[in-house]
Coordinates of C-alpha atoms in Angstrom, one line a residue:
M12 CA 97.6 14.9 71.3
R13 CA 97.9 17.9 73.6
V14 CA 94.3 17.6 74.6
L15 CA 94.6 13.9 75.3
F16 CA 97.7 14.6 77.4
A17 CA 95.9 17.3 79.4
R18 CA 93.0 15.0 80.1
A19 CA 95.2 12.1 81.1
V20 CA 97.2 14.4 83.5
R21 CA 94.0 15.6 85.2
Y22 CA 92.7 12.0 85.5
L23 CA 95.9 10.8 87.1
A24 CA 95.8 13.8 89.4
L25 CA 92.3 12.8 90.4
L26 CA 93.5 9.2 91.1
R27 CA 96.3 10.5 93.3
G28 CA 93.9 12.5 95.3
H29 CA 94.8 16.0 94.0
S30 CA 91.2 17.0 93.6
D31 CA 92.0 20.8 93.6
F32 CA 94.1 20.4 90.5
A33 CA 91.7 17.9 88.9
H34 CA 88.8 20.2 89.3
S35 CA 90.6 23.5 88.5
A36 CA 89.8 25.6 85.5
A37 CA 93.4 25.6 84.3
G38 CA 92.3 24.1 81.0
A39 CA 89.2 23.9 78.9
Y40 CA 88.4 20.3 80.0
P41 CA 87.4 20.3 83.7
L42 CA 86.3 16.9 85.1
Y43 CA 82.5 16.7 85.6
R44 CA 81.3 15.6 89.0
G45 CA 78.1 13.9 87.8
P46 CA 76.0 10.9 88.9
Y47 CA 77.4 8.5 86.3
V48 CA 80.4 6.2 86.5
Y49 CA 81.6 4.6 83.4
G50 CA 82.2 0.9 83.8
Y51 CA 82.6 0.6 87.6
P52 CA 79.9 0.5 90.3
Y53 CA 80.1 3.5 92.6
A54 CA 78.1 5.2 95.3
P55 CA 77.3 8.5 93.5
Y56 CA 77.2 11.4 95.9
G57 CA 77.4 14.5 93.7
G58 CA 77.6 17.2 96.4
S59 CA 76.2 20.5 95.1
T60 CA 76.1 19.6 91.4
P61 CA 72.9 19.9 89.5
A62 CA 72.6 16.1 89.1
A63 CA 72.4 15.9 92.9
A64 CA 69.0 17.5 93.1
G65 CA 67.3 14.1 92.9
G66 CA 68.3 13.3 96.4
V67 CA 70.5 10.7 98.0
A68 CA 68.0 7.9 97.7
A69 CA 67.9 8.3 93.9
K70 CA 71.7 8.3 93.8
L71 CA 72.0 5.2 95.9
A72 CA 69.8 3.4 93.5
S73 CA 72.5 3.7 90.8
L74 CA 74.9 1.4 92.7
S75 CA 74.0 -1.2 90.1
V76 CA 75.4 0.8 87.3
P77 CA 74.2 -0.2 83.8
P78 CA 76.7 -1.2 81.2
P79 CA 78.6 1.5 79.2
G80 CA 76.2 3.6 77.2
G81 CA 73.3 2.6 79.4
S82 CA 70.2 4.7 80.0
A83 CA 71.3 6.2 83.3
A84 CA 74.4 7.8 81.9
A85 CA 72.5 8.9 78.8
A86 CA 69.8 10.5 80.9
A87 CA 72.2 12.2 83.1
A88 CA 74.1 13.6 80.1
A89 CA 70.9 14.7 78.4
S90 CA 69.7 16.6 81.4
L91 CA 72.7 18.9 81.2
T92 CA 73.2 22.1 79.1
G93 CA 75.9 24.5 78.3
P94 CA 79.3 24.1 80.0
A95 CA 78.1 21.2 82.1
A96 CA 77.1 19.3 79.0
V97 CA 80.6 19.9 77.5
A98 CA 82.2 18.8 80.7
A99 CA 80.1 15.7 80.9
A100 CA 80.8 14.7 77.3
D101 CA 84.5 15.3 77.9
A102 CA 84.6 13.1 81.0
T103 CA 82.5 10.5 79.3
W104 CA 84.9 10.4 76.3
L105 CA 87.9 10.1 78.6
A106 CA 86.2 7.4 80.6
R107 CA 85.3 5.5 77.4
R108 CA 88.9 5.8 76.2
V109 CA 90.4 4.7 79.5
H110 CA 87.9 1.9 79.9
G111 CA 88.3 0.6 76.4
T112 CA 92.1 0.7 76.6
G113 CA 92.0 -1.0 80.0
R114 CA 89.8 -3.8 78.6
V115 CA 92.2 -4.5 75.7
V116 CA 95.2 -4.4 78.1
A117 CA 93.4 -6.7 80.6
R118 CA 92.5 -9.2 77.9
R119 CA 96.0 -9.4 76.5
A120 CA 97.4 -9.6 80.0
Y121 CA 95.0 -12.4 80.9
A122 CA 96.0 -14.3 77.7
T123 CA 99.6 -13.9 78.6
L124 CA 99.0 -14.9 82.2
M125 CA 97.1 -18.0 81.2
A126 CA 100.0 -19.0 78.8
V127 CA 102.5 -18.5 81.6
L128 CA 100.2 -20.4 84.0
V129 CA 100.1 -23.3 81.6
A130 CA 103.9 -23.3 81.3
I131 CA 104.3 -23.2 85.1
G132 CA 101.7 -25.9 85.5
A133 CA 103.5 -28.1 83.0
T134 CA 106.8 -27.5 84.8
A135 CA 105.1 -28.3 88.1
L136 CA 103.7 -31.6 86.8
A137 CA 107.0 -32.5 85.2
S138 CA 109.0 -31.9 88.4
A139 CA 106.2 -33.1 90.7
T140 CA 107.2 -30.5 93.4
D141 CA 104.7 -29.0 95.8
A142 CA 106.3 -25.6 95.6
A143 CA 105.9 -25.3 91.8
A144 CA 102.3 -26.5 92.1
G145 CA 101.6 -23.9 94.8
L146 CA 103.1 -21.1 92.7
A147 CA 101.1 -22.1 89.6
A148 CA 97.9 -22.3 91.6
A149 CA 98.5 -18.7 92.9
A150 CA 98.1 -17.1 89.5
P151 CA 94.2 -17.1 89.3
R152 CA 94.0 -15.9 92.9
T153 CA 96.4 -13.0 92.2
L154 CA 94.4 -12.0 89.1
R155 CA 91.1 -11.9 91.1
T156 CA 92.6 -9.9 93.9
V157 CA 94.3 -7.4 91.7
L158 CA 91.1 -6.9 89.7
W159 CA 89.1 -6.2 92.9
A160 CA 91.8 -3.8 94.1
V161 CA 91.9 -1.8 90.9
R162 CA 88.1 -1.5 90.5
A163 CA 87.6 -0.6 94.2
S164 CA 90.4 2.0 94.1
L165 CA 88.9 3.7 91.0
S166 CA 85.5 3.6 92.6
Y167 CA 86.6 5.2 95.9
K168 CA 88.7 7.8 94.0
R169 CA 85.7 8.7 91.9
F170 CA 83.6 8.9 95.0
Q171 CA 86.1 11.3 96.5
A172 CA 86.0 13.4 93.4
S173 CA 82.2 13.6 93.4
C174 CA 82.3 15.0 97.0
Y175 CA 84.8 17.8 96.1
G176 CA 83.7 21.0 97.8
T177 CA 81.2 19.3 100.1
D178 CA 81.3 19.5 103.9
T179 CA 81.4 15.8 104.4
E180 CA 81.7 15.8 108.2
K181 CA 78.2 17.3 108.6
D182 CA 76.5 15.8 105.7
E183 CA 74.3 12.8 106.5
G184 CA 73.8 12.0 102.8
Y185 CA 77.5 11.6 102.4
M186 CA 77.7 9.1 105.3
E187 CA 74.8 7.1 103.8
A188 CA 76.4 7.0 100.4
L189 CA 79.8 6.1 101.8
S190 CA 78.2 3.3 103.8
Q191 CA 76.6 2.0 100.7
L192 CA 79.9 2.1 98.9
H193 CA 81.7 0.2 101.7
T194 CA 79.0 -2.4 101.8
Y195 CA 79.2 -3.0 98.0
W196 CA 82.9 -3.5 97.9
A197 CA 83.0 -5.5 101.2
N198 CA 80.6 -8.0 99.6
K199 CA 82.9 -8.1 96.5
L200 CA 85.9 -8.7 98.7
L201 CA 84.0 -11.5 100.6
E202 CA 83.5 -13.2 97.2
V203 CA 87.2 -12.9 96.4
C204 CA 88.3 -14.3 99.8
R205 CA 85.9 -17.2 99.5
R206 CA 87.0 -18.1 96.0
N207 CA 90.7 -17.7 96.8
G208 CA 90.6 -19.5 100.1
G209 CA 93.8 -20.1 102.1
V210 CA 95.7 -17.0 103.1
Y211 CA 92.9 -14.8 101.9
V212 CA 90.4 -16.3 104.3
K213 CA 92.9 -15.7 107.1
A214 CA 93.5 -12.1 105.9
G215 CA 89.7 -11.5 105.8
Q216 CA 89.2 -12.8 109.3
F217 CA 92.2 -10.7 110.4
A218 CA 90.7 -7.5 109.0
A219 CA 87.2 -8.3 110.5
A220 CA 88.8 -8.5 114.0
F221 CA 90.0 -4.9 114.1
G222 CA 87.8 -2.2 115.4
G223 CA 89.5 0.3 113.2
V224 CA 88.2 -1.3 110.0
P225 CA 84.9 0.3 108.8
R226 CA 81.8 -1.2 110.3
E227 CA 80.5 -2.4 106.9
Y228 CA 83.7 -4.4 106.2
R229 CA 83.7 -5.9 109.7
T230 CA 80.1 -7.0 109.4
V231 CA 80.5 -8.6 105.9
L232 CA 83.9 -10.2 106.4
A233 CA 82.8 -11.7 109.7
Q234 CA 80.9 -14.2 107.6
L235 CA 84.3 -15.8 106.6
E236 CA 84.9 -19.1 108.3
D237 CA 87.7 -21.6 108.0
R238 CA 85.7 -23.8 105.6
A239 CA 87.5 -24.7 102.4
V240 CA 87.2 -27.3 99.7
P241 CA 89.1 -30.3 100.8
R242 CA 92.1 -31.6 98.8
P243 CA 91.9 -35.0 97.2
Y244 CA 92.7 -38.0 99.4
R245 CA 95.7 -39.0 97.2
A246 CA 97.4 -35.7 98.0
V247 CA 96.8 -36.1 101.7
R248 CA 98.0 -39.7 101.6
R249 CA 101.2 -38.6 99.8
A250 CA 101.8 -36.0 102.4
L251 CA 101.3 -38.5 105.2
E252 CA 103.7 -41.0 103.7
R253 CA 106.3 -38.3 103.3
E254 CA 106.0 -37.0 106.9
L255 CA 105.5 -40.3 108.7
G256 CA 108.2 -42.3 106.9
G257 CA 106.6 -44.2 104.0
R258 CA 103.6 -46.2 103.0
A259 CA 104.3 -49.1 105.3
R260 CA 104.5 -46.9 108.4
V261 CA 101.2 -45.2 107.6
A262 CA 99.5 -48.6 107.1
A263 CA 100.9 -49.8 110.4
T264 CA 99.9 -46.7 112.3
F265 CA 96.2 -46.4 111.2
I266 CA 93.9 -49.4 111.0
S267 CA 91.2 -47.0 109.7
F268 CA 91.5 -43.7 107.9
D269 CA 88.5 -41.7 106.6
R270 CA 89.1 -40.6 103.1
R271 CA 86.7 -37.8 103.4
A272 CA 87.9 -34.8 105.4
T273 CA 85.7 -33.9 108.4
A274 CA 86.9 -30.3 108.3
A275 CA 88.9 -28.2 105.8
A276 CA 90.4 -24.9 106.9
S277 CA 92.5 -22.3 105.3
L278 CA 95.9 -24.0 105.9
A279 CA 95.1 -27.7 106.6
Q280 CA 92.3 -30.3 106.6
V281 CA 91.4 -32.8 109.3
H282 CA 90.5 -36.5 108.8
H283 CA 89.1 -39.0 111.3
A284 CA 91.2 -42.1 111.9
V285 CA 91.7 -45.0 114.3
L286 CA 95.1 -45.9 115.6
A287 CA 96.4 -49.5 115.8
D288 CA 95.5 -49.6 119.5
G289 CA 91.9 -48.6 118.8
R290 CA 92.0 -45.0 119.9
E291 CA 90.1 -42.5 117.8
V292 CA 92.3 -39.6 116.5
A293 CA 92.0 -36.5 114.4
V294 CA 94.8 -36.2 111.8
K295 CA 95.5 -32.6 110.7
V296 CA 97.5 -32.5 107.4
Q297 CA 98.9 -29.3 106.0
Y298 CA 98.0 -28.7 102.3
P299 CA 100.8 -29.9 99.9
G300 CA 102.6 -26.9 98.3
L301 CA 101.2 -24.5 100.9
A302 CA 104.5 -22.8 101.6
G303 CA 105.0 -21.8 97.9
S304 CA 101.4 -20.5 97.5
V305 CA 101.5 -18.6 100.8
A306 CA 104.7 -16.8 99.7
A307 CA 103.1 -15.8 96.4
D308 CA 99.9 -14.6 98.1
L309 CA 101.8 -12.6 100.7
C310 CA 103.9 -11.0 98.0
V311 CA 100.6 -9.9 96.3
M312 CA 99.2 -8.6 99.5
S313 CA 102.3 -6.6 100.2
A314 CA 102.2 -5.0 96.8
L315 CA 98.5 -4.1 97.2
A316 CA 99.2 -2.6 100.7
R317 CA 101.9 -0.4 99.3
A318 CA 99.7 0.6 96.3
A319 CA 96.9 1.5 98.7
G320 CA 99.3 3.7 100.6
A321 CA 100.3 5.4 97.4
L322 CA 96.8 6.0 96.2
F323 CA 95.3 6.9 99.6
P324 CA 98.2 8.5 101.6
T325 CA 96.1 8.7 104.8
I326 CA 95.5 5.0 104.9
R327 CA 98.3 2.8 106.2
L328 CA 97.7 -0.9 105.7
H329 CA 101.2 -2.3 105.5
W330 CA 101.4 -3.0 109.2
L331 CA 98.4 -5.3 108.9
Y332 CA 100.2 -7.3 106.2
E333 CA 103.3 -7.5 108.4
E334 CA 101.2 -8.9 111.3
L335 CA 99.6 -11.4 109.0
A336 CA 102.9 -12.5 107.6
A337 CA 104.5 -13.0 111.0
K338 CA 101.4 -15.0 112.2
L339 CA 101.4 -17.3 109.1
E340 CA 105.2 -18.0 109.4
V341 CA 104.6 -19.4 112.9
E342 CA 101.4 -21.3 111.9
L343 CA 103.0 -23.1 109.0
D344 CA 105.3 -25.0 111.4
F345 CA 103.1 -27.4 113.3
R346 CA 105.8 -28.0 115.9
N347 CA 105.0 -24.6 117.3
E348 CA 101.4 -25.8 117.8
I349 CA 102.7 -28.8 119.8
R350 CA 104.7 -26.5 122.2
N351 CA 101.8 -24.0 122.5
S352 CA 99.2 -26.6 123.3
N353 CA 101.3 -28.1 126.0
R354 CA 102.0 -24.8 127.6
F355 CA 98.3 -23.7 127.3
R356 CA 97.3 -26.9 129.2
E357 CA 99.6 -25.8 132.0
V358 CA 98.2 -22.3 132.0
L359 CA 94.7 -23.6 132.2
A360 CA 95.6 -25.8 135.2
A361 CA 97.2 -22.7 136.9
A362 CA 94.0 -20.7 136.2
G363 CA 91.7 -23.4 137.6
E364 CA 90.0 -23.8 134.2
S365 CA 91.0 -27.4 133.5
G366 CA 87.6 -28.9 134.2
R367 CA 85.8 -26.3 132.1
V368 CA 88.2 -26.0 129.1
R369 CA 89.6 -28.9 127.1
V370 CA 92.7 -29.0 124.9
P371 CA 93.0 -32.1 122.6
Q372 CA 95.9 -34.4 123.7
L373 CA 98.6 -34.8 121.0
H374 CA 100.3 -38.0 120.0
E375 CA 103.7 -36.3 119.7
H376 CA 105.6 -39.3 118.4
L377 CA 103.4 -39.2 115.3
C378 CA 103.5 -35.4 114.7
S379 CA 105.8 -33.4 112.5
S380 CA 106.1 -29.9 111.0
K381 CA 103.2 -30.6 108.6
V382 CA 101.1 -33.3 110.3
L383 CA 99.4 -33.4 113.7
V384 CA 97.8 -36.5 115.3
M385 CA 95.6 -35.6 118.3
E386 CA 92.7 -36.9 120.4
W387 CA 89.4 -37.0 118.6
I388 CA 86.8 -34.7 120.3
A389 CA 83.3 -34.3 118.9
G390 CA 81.4 -31.1 119.7
A391 CA 79.3 -28.3 118.4
K392 CA 80.6 -25.0 117.0
I393 CA 80.6 -22.5 119.8
T394 CA 78.2 -20.1 118.0
D395 CA 75.8 -22.8 116.9
V396 CA 73.0 -21.7 119.3
E397 CA 70.5 -24.3 117.9
A398 CA 72.8 -27.2 118.5
L399 CA 73.7 -26.1 122.0
T400 CA 70.0 -25.7 122.9
R401 CA 69.1 -29.1 121.6
Q402 CA 71.7 -30.6 123.9
G403 CA 70.3 -28.8 126.9
I404 CA 73.2 -26.3 127.1
N405 CA 72.4 -22.6 127.8
P406 CA 74.2 -20.6 125.0
R407 CA 74.4 -17.5 127.2
L408 CA 76.2 -19.4 129.9
V409 CA 78.7 -20.6 127.2
G410 CA 79.2 -17.0 126.2
R411 CA 79.9 -15.9 129.8
Q412 CA 82.4 -18.8 130.2
L413 CA 84.1 -17.7 127.0
C414 CA 84.5 -14.2 128.3
R415 CA 85.7 -15.4 131.7
L416 CA 88.3 -17.7 130.0
F417 CA 89.8 -15.0 127.9
G418 CA 89.6 -12.6 130.7
E419 CA 91.8 -15.0 132.8
L420 CA 94.2 -15.3 129.9
M421 CA 94.5 -11.6 129.1
F422 CA 94.5 -10.1 132.6
L423 CA 96.1 -12.7 134.8
Q424 CA 98.1 -15.3 132.8
G425 CA 99.4 -13.1 130.0
Y426 CA 99.3 -16.1 127.5
V427 CA 96.4 -15.6 125.0
H428 CA 95.2 -17.8 122.2
G429 CA 96.0 -15.7 119.0
D430 CA 93.2 -16.9 116.8
P431 CA 90.0 -17.5 118.8
H432 CA 87.4 -17.2 116.0
P433 CA 84.4 -19.6 116.2
G434 CA 86.0 -22.1 113.9
N435 CA 88.6 -22.9 116.6
L436 CA 86.2 -23.2 119.5
M437 CA 83.8 -26.0 120.2
V438 CA 81.4 -27.0 123.0
R439 CA 80.7 -30.5 124.1
P440 CA 78.3 -31.7 126.7
K441 CA 79.5 -33.0 130.0
G442 CA 77.5 -35.2 132.4
R443 CA 73.8 -35.9 132.4
P444 CA 71.0 -33.4 132.2
S445 CA 69.8 -32.1 135.6
W446 CA 67.0 -29.8 136.6
L447 CA 68.9 -28.9 139.8
R448 CA 71.8 -27.7 137.7
W449 CA 69.4 -25.6 135.6
L450 CA 68.0 -24.0 138.8
F451 CA 71.4 -23.1 140.3
R452 CA 73.6 -22.6 137.2
G453 CA 71.1 -21.9 134.4
T454 CA 71.9 -24.9 132.1
R455 CA 70.4 -28.3 132.2
R456 CA 73.6 -30.0 131.1
G457 CA 77.2 -29.3 132.0
F458 CA 79.7 -28.5 129.2
E459 CA 83.3 -27.8 128.5
V460 CA 84.8 -25.5 125.9
V461 CA 87.2 -27.2 123.5
V462 CA 90.0 -25.0 122.2
L463 CA 91.6 -25.9 118.8
D464 CA 94.4 -24.6 116.6
H465 CA 97.2 -23.6 118.9
G466 CA 99.4 -22.2 116.1
T467 CA 99.8 -18.7 117.5
Y468 CA 99.7 -17.2 121.0
L469 CA 100.2 -13.8 122.4
E470 CA 102.7 -13.4 125.3
V471 CA 101.6 -10.1 127.0
E472 CA 104.3 -8.3 128.9
P473 CA 103.5 -7.8 132.7
E474 CA 103.4 -4.0 132.3
L475 CA 101.0 -4.0 129.4
R476 CA 98.9 -6.6 131.2
Q477 CA 98.6 -4.5 134.3
Q478 CA 97.8 -1.4 132.3
F479 CA 95.1 -3.4 130.6
C480 CA 93.6 -4.4 134.0
Q481 CA 93.5 -0.9 135.2
L482 CA 91.9 0.4 132.0
W483 CA 89.0 -2.1 132.2
C484 CA 88.5 -1.3 135.9
A485 CA 88.4 2.4 135.0
V486 CA 85.8 1.7 132.3
V487 CA 83.5 -0.1 134.7
M488 CA 83.9 2.8 137.1
Q489 CA 83.0 5.2 134.3
D490 CA 86.1 7.2 135.2
E491 CA 86.9 8.9 131.9
A492 CA 89.8 10.9 133.3
T493 CA 91.6 7.7 134.4
Q494 CA 90.7 6.0 131.2
A495 CA 92.3 8.8 129.2
D496 CA 95.5 8.8 131.3
I497 CA 96.0 5.0 131.1
S498 CA 95.1 4.9 127.4
T499 CA 97.7 7.6 126.7
A500 CA 100.3 5.7 128.6
M501 CA 99.5 2.6 126.6
A502 CA 99.1 4.0 123.1
G503 CA 100.4 7.6 123.1
E504 CA 98.6 10.9 122.9
A505 CA 96.8 10.1 119.7
G506 CA 96.1 6.5 120.4
G507 CA 94.8 7.2 123.9
R508 CA 91.7 8.9 122.5
I509 CA 90.6 5.9 120.5
L510 CA 91.5 3.1 122.8
P511 CA 88.3 3.1 125.0
L512 CA 86.2 3.2 121.9
L513 CA 87.9 0.1 120.5
L514 CA 87.6 -1.8 123.8
T515 CA 83.9 -1.2 124.5
Q516 CA 82.4 -0.3 121.1
R517 CA 79.9 1.9 123.1
A518 CA 78.2 3.1 119.9
R519 CA 75.0 1.1 119.2
N520 CA 74.5 2.4 115.7
R521 CA 76.1 4.4 112.9
A522 CA 74.8 7.8 114.2
E523 CA 76.2 7.2 117.7
E524 CA 79.5 5.9 116.2
A525 CA 79.9 9.0 114.0
A526 CA 79.2 11.3 117.0
L527 CA 81.7 9.4 119.2
R528 CA 84.4 9.5 116.5
A529 CA 83.8 13.3 116.0
R530 CA 84.2 13.8 119.7
L531 CA 87.4 11.9 119.7
G532 CA 88.7 13.7 116.6
I533 CA 88.7 10.6 114.3
R534 CA 87.5 11.7 110.9
G535 CA 87.8 8.4 109.0
F536 CA 89.5 5.1 108.3
G537 CA 92.8 6.8 107.6
D538 CA 92.9 8.2 111.2
M539 CA 92.2 4.8 112.6
T540 CA 94.9 3.0 110.6
A541 CA 97.4 5.8 111.4
L542 CA 96.8 5.4 115.1
L543 CA 96.9 1.6 115.1
S544 CA 100.0 1.6 113.1
A545 CA 101.8 3.6 115.7
V546 CA 101.0 1.6 118.8
S547 CA 102.5 -1.6 120.3
R548 CA 101.9 -4.7 118.2
H549 CA 101.0 -6.6 121.3
L550 CA 98.3 -4.1 122.1
V551 CA 96.9 -4.3 118.6
D552 CA 96.8 -8.1 119.0
L553 CA 95.0 -7.8 122.3
L554 CA 92.4 -5.4 120.7
R555 CA 91.9 -8.0 117.9
V556 CA 91.3 -10.8 120.4
V557 CA 88.8 -8.5 122.4
T558 CA 86.9 -7.8 119.1
V559 CA 86.7 -11.5 118.2
I560 CA 85.5 -12.6 121.7
R561 CA 83.0 -9.7 121.7
A562 CA 81.5 -10.9 118.4
S563 CA 81.3 -14.6 119.5
S564 CA 79.8 -13.8 122.9
A565 CA 77.3 -11.4 121.4
A566 CA 76.1 -14.2 119.1
L567 CA 75.5 -16.3 122.2
G568 CA 73.4 -13.6 123.9
V569 CA 75.9 -11.9 126.1
T570 CA 75.4 -8.2 126.3
M571 CA 78.0 -5.5 126.5
P572 CA 77.3 -4.7 130.2
E573 CA 77.7 -8.4 131.0
R574 CA 80.9 -8.7 129.2
L575 CA 82.2 -5.5 130.9
R576 CA 81.3 -6.9 134.3
I577 CA 83.0 -10.2 133.7
Y578 CA 86.2 -8.6 132.3
S579 CA 86.3 -6.1 135.1
Q580 CA 85.9 -8.8 137.8
V581 CA 88.8 -10.7 136.4
A582 CA 90.9 -7.5 135.8
A583 CA 90.4 -6.4 139.4
K584 CA 92.4 -9.6 140.5
G585 CA 95.3 -8.5 138.2
L586 CA 95.7 -5.0 139.6
P587 CA 99.2 -4.3 140.8
P588 CA 99.7 -3.8 144.6
R589 CA 99.3 -0.2 145.8
R590 CA 102.8 -0.2 147.3
P591 CA 104.8 -3.4 146.6
N592 CA 107.2 -4.1 149.5
G593 CA 106.8 -0.5 150.7
K594 CA 108.7 0.8 147.7
R595 CA 107.7 2.4 144.4
P596 CA 105.7 0.1 142.1
T597 CA 107.7 -2.1 139.7
F598 CA 105.2 -1.6 136.9
Y599 CA 103.0 1.3 135.8
I600 CA 100.2 2.1 138.2
H601 CA 97.8 5.0 137.8
K602 CA 97.5 7.3 140.8
S603 CA 93.8 6.4 141.1
F604 CA 94.7 2.8 141.9
T605 CA 97.1 3.8 144.7
S606 CA 94.1 5.1 146.7
A607 CA 92.6 2.6 149.1
A608 CA 89.2 4.4 148.8
Y609 CA 89.2 4.1 145.0
R610 CA 89.9 0.4 145.2
A611 CA 87.2 0.0 147.9
K612 CA 84.7 1.8 145.6
L613 CA 85.7 -0.5 142.7
R614 CA 85.1 -3.6 144.9
A615 CA 81.7 -2.3 145.9
V616 CA 80.7 -1.6 142.3
L617 CA 81.8 -5.1 141.2
L618 CA 80.0 -6.7 144.2
G619 CA 76.8 -4.8 143.3
L620 CA 77.0 -5.8 139.7
G621 CA 77.6 -9.4 140.6
L622 CA 74.7 -9.6 143.0
Y623 CA 72.4 -7.9 140.5
A624 CA 73.5 -10.3 137.7
W625 CA 73.0 -13.4 140.0
G626 CA 69.7 -12.2 141.3
S627 CA 68.2 -11.3 137.9
S628 CA 69.4 -14.6 136.5
L629 CA 67.8 -16.6 139.4
L630 CA 64.6 -14.6 139.2
G631 CA 64.4 -15.2 135.4
R632 CA 64.9 -19.0 135.8
T633 CA 62.3 -19.1 138.6
W634 CA 59.8 -17.2 136.5
D635 CA 60.4 -19.5 133.5
A636 CA 59.8 -22.5 135.8
L637 CA 56.5 -21.1 137.1
L638 CA 55.3 -20.3 133.6
S639 CA 56.2 -23.8 132.4
V640 CA 54.1 -25.3 135.3
F641 CA 51.2 -22.8 135.7
G642 CA 51.3 -20.8 132.4
E643 CA 48.7 -22.8 130.7
A644 CA 46.2 -22.5 133.6
L645 CA 46.9 -18.8 134.1
F646 CA 46.6 -17.5 130.5
E647 CA 43.9 -19.7 129.1

């Protein structure tokens, strides 16, 4: 019993991160840092242990760990002698005992949970309330999420233990193994989010939009889209009747209503319908019982965020949960979307973007907190390059327009769409194809960007907006001293170091990113989350929007220098006056931007970049035209 207790204490110490104690020789049963992991996949980086002699490539191959008792574990144990063999056998015995006990507990808990689920389901059916049905449906999602969290936590803890005593900051093998581990669990999390749907899709998109999240998680979770399995028509019909005032009102309002959903997102689904006056509309209906299931899912996420903070003290994730919860609270009331879309239309008119950007017109007398009836607009998803090309629209020009639009919103208007992922942006053709338009604008056919889902918006304070303008202008000027000063004013001493990296993502690969992080003093994900948790929430939201637009525009062919040029040209218009009314500036202004010479240099740099971009684009189109006419004669 004493031996079992000692082993359990050391194992718990390992899970809590006390590696020194877990690996100490205080007892006769030190934990072995070998290449095996019993029961859970894991990127095995053994540091200086004898099992590490096979090299990193051989260790990475064991990511698909065989079942307990498999040949890999047996071979690793057989290759050891003396104290190492005793330690390996001891750790294997402990892992078997923990794993076996865990399986028994998990099976019993699952049986109990299923019984409770059946009881809740019966209660929900008996009472016919959406809230009860939502809570009952949340149980399987909770089980899948908790299972992923437990397995991933154990895997990362074991990885940390295997690297004990290794100089991880200078070890390329460690970085490669950690990247493999991130990729494995990111793919597992992607499966969980897709199966759970709803809030979990939103949370995955939310996490993928933050530059502080490991690159592997961002890349994998970026595949999440607001595409869900539609609810049955009878549930949608029941919700419509409840919101619009009965079956007779619904029948009188719509002369045609498509039973099949044209789109199904995480919180609602959309149906095509025709009003009594013949106008085509899109009807957006919130899923029945969503409020109850969202509350249950957020409760689970909050608990997991706190647990992650307890197991990994350097990682702070609860602020991400709070941001998501606040965002969902606003999105669940469609009346906020009505107000936001009306105001956004006014902002577009003020920015001169009305002819290039479209917001569907709402039929407000038919809208409620859970139903929206709006103008029907058909278009292609903004990142669907093939569809845009077929219609004669230049995808790269669409990407530039997207950057220009959100530059106007962030730097000049201070009213920014809070969820601009590709599922909420469409492109529809405008006008007839024209070769003259292609010659002067680069696209055979005109287009307009359609912005959907106006549930959340960011209202940026004037001071933060002007700081943001100055920061982007300093970036295009390659003035690192000014960048550092402005970043420190926006995000504090620690956050100031990381802000330029998050804005520009200057690292092109993992090696450059590691070198840049080392120069900035950022050792890992924990440092990133600690810094982001301490800065303004509005700044974090702006960084998230910048990340989403960067990904969408890159998919359309816009390069980082192009995006930087477009943002800086717009940001230069939002700079505060050098001396407003002959007095001290009302808002923050860096000393560099009080200099007339510095501003003149900025204008010259932007003019040169603009002329270069226009000239290279015109030259490229001319060359393409010549090749299309004379290419066959020249090269045959």
